[in-house]
Short mmCIF file of C-alpha atoms in Angstrom, two decimals:
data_model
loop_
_atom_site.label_atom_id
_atom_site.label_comp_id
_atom_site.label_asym_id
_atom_site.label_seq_id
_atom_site.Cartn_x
_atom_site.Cartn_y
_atom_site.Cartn_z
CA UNK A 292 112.38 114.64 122.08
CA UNK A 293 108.96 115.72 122.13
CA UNK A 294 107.24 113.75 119.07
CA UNK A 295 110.61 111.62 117.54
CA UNK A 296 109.28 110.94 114.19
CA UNK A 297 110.90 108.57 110.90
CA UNK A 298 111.03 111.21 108.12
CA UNK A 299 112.28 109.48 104.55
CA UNK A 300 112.99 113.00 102.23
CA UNK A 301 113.71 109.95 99.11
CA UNK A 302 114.85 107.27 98.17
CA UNK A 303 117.14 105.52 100.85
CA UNK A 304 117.05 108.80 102.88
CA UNK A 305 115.36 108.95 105.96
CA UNK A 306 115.97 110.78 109.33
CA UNK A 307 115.49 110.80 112.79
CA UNK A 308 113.66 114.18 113.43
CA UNK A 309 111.95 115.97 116.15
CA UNK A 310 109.04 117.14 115.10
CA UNK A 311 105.55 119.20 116.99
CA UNK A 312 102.96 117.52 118.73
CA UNK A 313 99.85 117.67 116.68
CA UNK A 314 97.10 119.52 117.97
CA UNK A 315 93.63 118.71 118.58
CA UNK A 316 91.72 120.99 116.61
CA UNK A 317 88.68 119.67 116.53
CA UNK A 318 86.25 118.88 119.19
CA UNK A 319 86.40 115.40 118.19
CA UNK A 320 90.15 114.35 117.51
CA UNK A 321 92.00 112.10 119.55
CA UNK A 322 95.73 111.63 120.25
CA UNK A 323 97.56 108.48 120.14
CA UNK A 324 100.86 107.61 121.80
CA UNK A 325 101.90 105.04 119.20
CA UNK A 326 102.69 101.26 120.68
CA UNK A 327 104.10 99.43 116.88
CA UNK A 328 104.00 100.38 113.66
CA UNK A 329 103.68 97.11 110.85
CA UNK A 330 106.17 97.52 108.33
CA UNK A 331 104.02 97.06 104.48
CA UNK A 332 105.25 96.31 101.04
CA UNK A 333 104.29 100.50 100.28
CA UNK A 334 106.67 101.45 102.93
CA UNK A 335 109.14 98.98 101.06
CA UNK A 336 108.67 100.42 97.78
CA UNK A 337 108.77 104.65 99.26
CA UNK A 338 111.97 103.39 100.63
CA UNK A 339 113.48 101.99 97.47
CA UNK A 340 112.12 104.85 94.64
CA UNK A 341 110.80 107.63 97.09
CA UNK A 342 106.98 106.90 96.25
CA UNK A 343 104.43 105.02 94.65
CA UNK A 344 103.07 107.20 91.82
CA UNK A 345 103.79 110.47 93.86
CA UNK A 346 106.90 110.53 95.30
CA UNK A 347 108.24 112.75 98.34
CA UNK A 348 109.02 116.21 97.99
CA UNK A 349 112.64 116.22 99.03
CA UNK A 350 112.47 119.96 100.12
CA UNK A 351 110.20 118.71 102.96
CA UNK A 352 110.31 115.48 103.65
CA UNK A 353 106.98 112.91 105.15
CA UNK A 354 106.90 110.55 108.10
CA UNK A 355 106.16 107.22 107.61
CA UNK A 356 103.85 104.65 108.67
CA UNK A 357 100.31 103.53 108.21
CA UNK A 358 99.99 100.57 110.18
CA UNK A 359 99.54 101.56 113.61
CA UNK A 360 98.15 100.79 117.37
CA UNK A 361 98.46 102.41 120.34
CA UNK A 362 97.32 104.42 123.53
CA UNK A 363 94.67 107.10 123.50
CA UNK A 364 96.90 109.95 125.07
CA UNK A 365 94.72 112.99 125.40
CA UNK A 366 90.62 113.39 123.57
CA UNK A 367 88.66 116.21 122.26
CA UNK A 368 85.88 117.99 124.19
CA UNK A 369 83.31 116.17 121.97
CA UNK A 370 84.52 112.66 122.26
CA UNK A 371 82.78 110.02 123.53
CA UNK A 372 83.75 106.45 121.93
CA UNK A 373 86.80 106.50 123.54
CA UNK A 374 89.16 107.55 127.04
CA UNK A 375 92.46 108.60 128.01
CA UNK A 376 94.32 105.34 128.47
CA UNK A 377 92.16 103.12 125.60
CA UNK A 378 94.27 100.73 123.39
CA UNK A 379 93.22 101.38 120.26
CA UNK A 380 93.95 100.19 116.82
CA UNK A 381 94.01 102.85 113.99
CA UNK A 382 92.47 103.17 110.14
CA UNK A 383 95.28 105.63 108.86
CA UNK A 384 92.85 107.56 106.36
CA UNK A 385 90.30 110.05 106.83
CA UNK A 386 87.57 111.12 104.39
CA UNK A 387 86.00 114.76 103.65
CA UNK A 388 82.45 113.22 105.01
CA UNK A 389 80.42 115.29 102.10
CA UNK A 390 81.14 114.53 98.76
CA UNK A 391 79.12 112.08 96.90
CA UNK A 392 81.33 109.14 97.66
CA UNK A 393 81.44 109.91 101.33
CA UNK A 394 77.35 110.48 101.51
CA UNK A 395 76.86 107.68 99.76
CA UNK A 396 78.55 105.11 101.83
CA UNK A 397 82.21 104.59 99.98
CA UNK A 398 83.90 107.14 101.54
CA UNK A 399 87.21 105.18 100.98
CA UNK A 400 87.11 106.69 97.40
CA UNK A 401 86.94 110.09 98.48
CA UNK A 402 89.03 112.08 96.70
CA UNK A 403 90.27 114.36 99.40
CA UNK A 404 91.38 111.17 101.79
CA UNK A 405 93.65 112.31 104.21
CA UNK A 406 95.83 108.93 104.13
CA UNK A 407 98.89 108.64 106.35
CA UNK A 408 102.29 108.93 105.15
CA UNK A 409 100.65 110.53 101.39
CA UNK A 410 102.75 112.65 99.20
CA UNK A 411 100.39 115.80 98.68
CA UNK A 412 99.74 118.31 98.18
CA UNK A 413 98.89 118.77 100.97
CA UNK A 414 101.22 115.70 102.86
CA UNK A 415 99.62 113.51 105.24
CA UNK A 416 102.56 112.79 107.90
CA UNK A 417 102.17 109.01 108.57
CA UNK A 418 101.89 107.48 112.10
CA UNK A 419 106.11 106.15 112.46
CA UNK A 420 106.39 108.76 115.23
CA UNK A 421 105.50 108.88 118.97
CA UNK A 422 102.23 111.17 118.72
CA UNK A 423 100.05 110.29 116.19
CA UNK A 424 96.13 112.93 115.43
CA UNK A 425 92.97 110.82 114.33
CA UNK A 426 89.64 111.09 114.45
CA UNK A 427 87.75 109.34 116.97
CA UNK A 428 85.54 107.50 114.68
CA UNK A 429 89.05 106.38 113.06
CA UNK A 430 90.15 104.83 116.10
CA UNK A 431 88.80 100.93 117.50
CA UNK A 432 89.09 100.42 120.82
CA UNK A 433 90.57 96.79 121.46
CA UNK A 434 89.26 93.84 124.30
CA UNK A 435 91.45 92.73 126.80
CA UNK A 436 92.46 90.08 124.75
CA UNK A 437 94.21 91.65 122.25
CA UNK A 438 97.94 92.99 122.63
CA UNK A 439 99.04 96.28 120.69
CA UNK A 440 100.90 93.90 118.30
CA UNK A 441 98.35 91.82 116.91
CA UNK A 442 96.29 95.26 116.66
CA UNK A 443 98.70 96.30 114.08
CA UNK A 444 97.70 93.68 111.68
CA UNK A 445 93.75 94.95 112.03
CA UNK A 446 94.85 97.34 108.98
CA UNK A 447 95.75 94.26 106.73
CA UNK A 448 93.06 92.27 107.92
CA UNK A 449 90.68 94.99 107.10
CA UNK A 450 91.88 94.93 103.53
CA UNK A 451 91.54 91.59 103.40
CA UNK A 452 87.70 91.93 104.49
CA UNK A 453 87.12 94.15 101.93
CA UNK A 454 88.84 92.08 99.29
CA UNK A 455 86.57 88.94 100.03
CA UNK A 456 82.99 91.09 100.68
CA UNK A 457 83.35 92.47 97.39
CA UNK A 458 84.26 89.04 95.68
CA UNK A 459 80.70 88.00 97.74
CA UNK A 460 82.48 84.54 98.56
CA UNK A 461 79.28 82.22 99.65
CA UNK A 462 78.96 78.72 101.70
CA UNK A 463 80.15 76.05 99.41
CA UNK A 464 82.83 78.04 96.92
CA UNK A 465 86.11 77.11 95.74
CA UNK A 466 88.01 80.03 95.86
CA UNK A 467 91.91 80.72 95.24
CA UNK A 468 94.00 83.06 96.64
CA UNK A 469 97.10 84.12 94.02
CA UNK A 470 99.85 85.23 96.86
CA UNK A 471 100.68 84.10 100.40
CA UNK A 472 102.16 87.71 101.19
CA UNK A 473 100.32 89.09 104.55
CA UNK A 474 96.87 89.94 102.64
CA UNK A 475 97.02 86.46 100.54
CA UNK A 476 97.33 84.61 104.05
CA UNK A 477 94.59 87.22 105.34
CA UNK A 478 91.74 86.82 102.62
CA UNK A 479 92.06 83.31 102.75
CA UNK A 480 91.33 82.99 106.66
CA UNK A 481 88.92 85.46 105.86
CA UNK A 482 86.97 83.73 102.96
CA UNK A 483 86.55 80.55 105.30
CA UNK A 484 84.69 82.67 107.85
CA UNK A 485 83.01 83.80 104.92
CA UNK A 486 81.94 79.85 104.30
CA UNK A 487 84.21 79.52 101.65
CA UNK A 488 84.50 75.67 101.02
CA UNK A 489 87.66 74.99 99.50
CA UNK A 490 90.86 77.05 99.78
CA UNK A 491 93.66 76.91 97.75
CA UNK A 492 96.55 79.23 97.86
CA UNK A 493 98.97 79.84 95.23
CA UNK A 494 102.88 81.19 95.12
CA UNK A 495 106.18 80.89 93.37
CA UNK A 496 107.64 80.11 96.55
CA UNK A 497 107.35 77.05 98.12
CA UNK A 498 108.52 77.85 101.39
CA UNK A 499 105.77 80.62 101.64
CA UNK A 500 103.63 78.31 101.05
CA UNK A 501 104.77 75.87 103.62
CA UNK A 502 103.67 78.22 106.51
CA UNK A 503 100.41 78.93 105.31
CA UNK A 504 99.68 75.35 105.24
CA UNK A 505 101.05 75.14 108.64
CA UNK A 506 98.94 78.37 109.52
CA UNK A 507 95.59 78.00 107.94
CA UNK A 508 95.73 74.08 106.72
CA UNK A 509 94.83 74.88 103.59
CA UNK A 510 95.48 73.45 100.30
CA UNK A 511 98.42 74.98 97.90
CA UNK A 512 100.10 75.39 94.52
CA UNK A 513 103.71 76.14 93.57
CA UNK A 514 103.22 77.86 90.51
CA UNK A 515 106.40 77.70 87.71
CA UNK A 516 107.62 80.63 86.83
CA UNK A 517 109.13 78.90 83.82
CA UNK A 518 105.85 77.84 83.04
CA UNK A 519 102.88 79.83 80.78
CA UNK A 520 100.13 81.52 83.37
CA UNK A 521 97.88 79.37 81.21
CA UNK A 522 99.68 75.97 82.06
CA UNK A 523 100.11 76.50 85.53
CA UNK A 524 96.35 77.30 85.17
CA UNK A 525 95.89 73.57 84.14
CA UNK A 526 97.91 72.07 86.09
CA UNK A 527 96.28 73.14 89.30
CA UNK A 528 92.70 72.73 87.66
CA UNK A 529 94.06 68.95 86.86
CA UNK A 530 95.62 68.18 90.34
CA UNK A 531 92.76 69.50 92.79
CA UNK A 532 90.44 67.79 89.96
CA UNK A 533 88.84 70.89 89.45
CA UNK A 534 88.76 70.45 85.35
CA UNK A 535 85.69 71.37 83.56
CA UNK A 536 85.15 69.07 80.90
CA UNK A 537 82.95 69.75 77.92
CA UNK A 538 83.54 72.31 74.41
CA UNK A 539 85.21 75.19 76.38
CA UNK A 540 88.11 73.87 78.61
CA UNK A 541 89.00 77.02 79.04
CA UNK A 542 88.12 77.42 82.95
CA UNK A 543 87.73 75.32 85.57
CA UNK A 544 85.53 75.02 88.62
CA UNK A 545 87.09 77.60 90.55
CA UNK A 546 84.35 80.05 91.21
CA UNK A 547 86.80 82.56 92.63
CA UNK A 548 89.92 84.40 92.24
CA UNK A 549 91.63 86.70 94.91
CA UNK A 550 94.58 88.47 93.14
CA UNK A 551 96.71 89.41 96.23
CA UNK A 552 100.32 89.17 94.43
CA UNK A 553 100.06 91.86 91.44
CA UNK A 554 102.48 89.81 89.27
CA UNK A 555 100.99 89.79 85.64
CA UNK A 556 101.93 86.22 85.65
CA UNK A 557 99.66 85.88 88.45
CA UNK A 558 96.89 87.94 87.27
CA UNK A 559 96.39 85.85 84.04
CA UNK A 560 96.43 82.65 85.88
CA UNK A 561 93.89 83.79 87.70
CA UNK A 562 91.69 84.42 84.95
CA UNK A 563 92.32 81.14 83.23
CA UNK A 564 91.36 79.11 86.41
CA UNK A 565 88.00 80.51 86.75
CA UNK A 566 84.62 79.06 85.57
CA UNK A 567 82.44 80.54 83.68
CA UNK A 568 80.26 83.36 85.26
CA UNK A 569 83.16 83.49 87.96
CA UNK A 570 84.61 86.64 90.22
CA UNK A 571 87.94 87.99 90.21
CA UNK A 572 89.30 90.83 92.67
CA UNK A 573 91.95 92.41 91.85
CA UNK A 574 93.98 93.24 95.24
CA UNK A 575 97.56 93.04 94.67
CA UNK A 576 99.46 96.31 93.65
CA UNK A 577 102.33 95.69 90.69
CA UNK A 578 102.66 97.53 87.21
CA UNK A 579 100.67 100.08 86.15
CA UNK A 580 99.69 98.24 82.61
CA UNK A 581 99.94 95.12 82.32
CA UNK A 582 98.76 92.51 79.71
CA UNK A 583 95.88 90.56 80.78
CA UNK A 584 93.43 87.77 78.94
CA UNK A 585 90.54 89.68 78.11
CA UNK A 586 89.09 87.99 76.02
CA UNK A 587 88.68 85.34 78.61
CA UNK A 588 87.06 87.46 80.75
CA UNK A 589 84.55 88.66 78.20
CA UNK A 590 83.81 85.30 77.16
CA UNK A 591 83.60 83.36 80.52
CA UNK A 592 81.63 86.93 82.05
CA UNK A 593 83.31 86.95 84.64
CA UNK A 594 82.28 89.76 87.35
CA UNK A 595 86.25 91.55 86.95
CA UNK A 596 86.61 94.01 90.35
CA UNK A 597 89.18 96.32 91.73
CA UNK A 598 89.71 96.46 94.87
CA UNK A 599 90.88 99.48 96.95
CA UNK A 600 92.04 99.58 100.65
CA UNK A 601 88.97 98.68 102.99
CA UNK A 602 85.48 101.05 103.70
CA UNK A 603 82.38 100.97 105.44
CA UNK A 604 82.06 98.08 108.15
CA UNK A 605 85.62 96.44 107.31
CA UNK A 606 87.60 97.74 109.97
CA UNK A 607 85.26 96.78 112.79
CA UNK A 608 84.41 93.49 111.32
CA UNK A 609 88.33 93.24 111.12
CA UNK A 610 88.43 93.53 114.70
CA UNK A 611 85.78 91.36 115.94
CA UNK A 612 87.55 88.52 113.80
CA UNK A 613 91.00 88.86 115.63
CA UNK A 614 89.17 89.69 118.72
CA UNK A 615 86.83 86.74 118.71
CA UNK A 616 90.36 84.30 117.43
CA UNK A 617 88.21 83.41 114.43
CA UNK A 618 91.43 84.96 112.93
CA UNK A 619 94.74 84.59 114.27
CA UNK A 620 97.23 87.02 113.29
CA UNK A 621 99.87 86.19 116.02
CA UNK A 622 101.63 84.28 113.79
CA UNK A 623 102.21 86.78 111.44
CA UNK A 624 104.18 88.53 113.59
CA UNK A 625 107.98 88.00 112.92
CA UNK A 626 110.48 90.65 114.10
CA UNK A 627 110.36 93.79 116.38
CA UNK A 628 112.74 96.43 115.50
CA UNK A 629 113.40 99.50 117.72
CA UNK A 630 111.96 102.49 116.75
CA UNK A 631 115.60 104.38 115.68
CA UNK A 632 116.38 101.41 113.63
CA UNK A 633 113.35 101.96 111.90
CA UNK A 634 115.78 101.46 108.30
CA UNK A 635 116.57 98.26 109.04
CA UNK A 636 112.41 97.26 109.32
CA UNK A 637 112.11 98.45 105.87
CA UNK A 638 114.81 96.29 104.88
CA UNK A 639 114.52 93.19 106.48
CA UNK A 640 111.01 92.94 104.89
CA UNK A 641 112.75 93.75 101.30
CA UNK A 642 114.75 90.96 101.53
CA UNK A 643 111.24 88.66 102.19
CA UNK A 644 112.42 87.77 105.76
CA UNK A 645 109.55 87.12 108.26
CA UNK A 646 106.03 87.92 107.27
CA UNK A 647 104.85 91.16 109.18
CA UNK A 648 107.83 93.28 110.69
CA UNK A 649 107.22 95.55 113.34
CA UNK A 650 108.35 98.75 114.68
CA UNK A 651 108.44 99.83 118.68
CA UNK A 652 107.19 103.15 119.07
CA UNK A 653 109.35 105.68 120.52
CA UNK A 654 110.37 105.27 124.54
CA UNK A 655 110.47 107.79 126.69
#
């Protein structure tokens, strides 16, 4: 087969398929022979109810796969950052580079985003195949030191970046981390390159949270899911002695949140830890409405933020942090599944087993 590609037409229906070899038609595209493919909680969720928001046209089908690395196969006539035979890792979205998001520097809210493995219209055919079109400025070529693997995780780590430089954690903070999924783990070795001084990551598993203590060393909380957001609020405020006493108890010392879960439970935790004049970002995905405290937030003034994917500066800073081992991601890495058992990936990661799944690419 010339370009093998994963193509899911809906829920729990996905195929096998040949499909063409993209084309470079631009002077500055590049084309990737893809190594792995990381297997993410969207791909999860596609497989399960056919889409997030849009779903898949049935009629045509879309290949999966966003997290990607891989081997620069064949370059444009204009391309210069990178050569036939580069490992490269790959930021699965490009923008339209002229409207006013774009020219103004966030071009990660452009509203024409080519992302990979989108429901249109138009689709954007995602990178779980064996030939893969970006742009060259899309693609980051990797050191030595860096296997194809670990490059996969650059996309979450890049996420995470963004999550913590828009929550502008400083030298001295306490900051908490709501989630020990991939990104949870991710912001919070992020935030302590940021200078972050105290770390404390929270889950309603307890095993989850195990490994990241065994991973990053940092401090955690088992949250109760029988338990009130707002009690599990003070119970972590109380045992990391992070109470604020005085007329509003309210809030702690907790100067910020990182929501990396999306569980409403979660959310309003979150919100009840903080101090006032504190910053939450919102980075986990879950319901669509939720009920939140706000109230609290209007009261305390806290600095409330979304948070969307990763932009300007994230993905390279993403890669100098693996690259440089200020953050490992090789322990993230649980399972390799082979590319025709792609299914099974997608599965495995449903049922919370391992932390990031991979797929191999196809083989000749």
């Amino acid at each position: 087969m010339k370009n093998p590609s994963i193509v899911l037409y809906g829920a729990k229906n996905a195929r096998l398929e040949e499909k063409a070899i993209p084309e470079l038609t631009d002077p500055h595209h590049v084309l990737i022979r893809i190594a792995y493919i990381g297997v993410c909680g969207s791909d999860v969720h596609f497989w399960h109810h056919g889409g997030i928001g849009k779903h898949v046209d049935p009629s045509t089908g879309i290949v999966m796969g966003h997290e990607a690395s891989g081997t620069i196969h064949c370059i444009g006539s204009s391309v210069t950052r990178v050569a036939v035979g580069d490992r490269v890792a790959i930021e699965p979205g490009t923008p339209c580079r002229f409207c006013s998001a774009c020219k103004s520097g966030t071009y990660h809210l452009c509203r024409q985003m080519r992302f990979a493995a989108a429901p249109g219209p138009p689709d954007t055919q995602g990178a779980l195949c064996k030939f893969f079109r970006s742009s060259e400025d899309f693609v980051y070529k990797l050191d030595d030191g860096v296997g194809l693997q670990e490059a996969v995780l650059v996309e979450p780590a890049s996420v995470a970046v963004h999550a913590v430089k828009l929550a502008d954690v400083r030298p001295s903070e306490t900051v908490v981390v709501m989630g020990s999924g991939t990104i949870g783990l991710l912001v919070a070795a992020v935030a302590r390159q940021f200078g972050a001084h105290r770390i404390i990551l929270v889950d309603v598993l307890e095993k989850k949270l195990q490994f990241a203590r065994t991973y990053l060393g940092v401090e955690t909380f088992c949250a109760d899911i029988e338990s009130t957001p707002e009690d599990d609020a003070a119970k972590l405020l109380k045992e990391f002695g992070l109470e604020e006493f005085g007329i509003d108890t309210t809030g702690g010392k907790v100067d910020t949140v990182i929501e990396a879960s999306g569980a409403a439970s979660s959310i309003n935790m979150g919100v009840h830890l903080l101090r006032s004049g504190g910053k939450y970002v919102q980075t986990g995905v879950g319901k669509a409405k939720i009920e939140f405290p706000i109230v609290a937030v209007s009261n305390k003034e806290l600095m409330f933020r979304g948070c969307f994917r990763y932009g300007a500066g994230d993905y390279e800073l993403a890669v100098k942090l693996i690259t440089k081992g200020l953050v490992h991601v090789k322990p993230l890495l649980s399972s390799v599944t082979p590319f025709g058992d792609a299914t099974k990936a997608w599965d495995k990661t449903a049922r919370g087993e391992g932390i990031k799944n991979l797929i191999e690419g196809p083989k000749d």
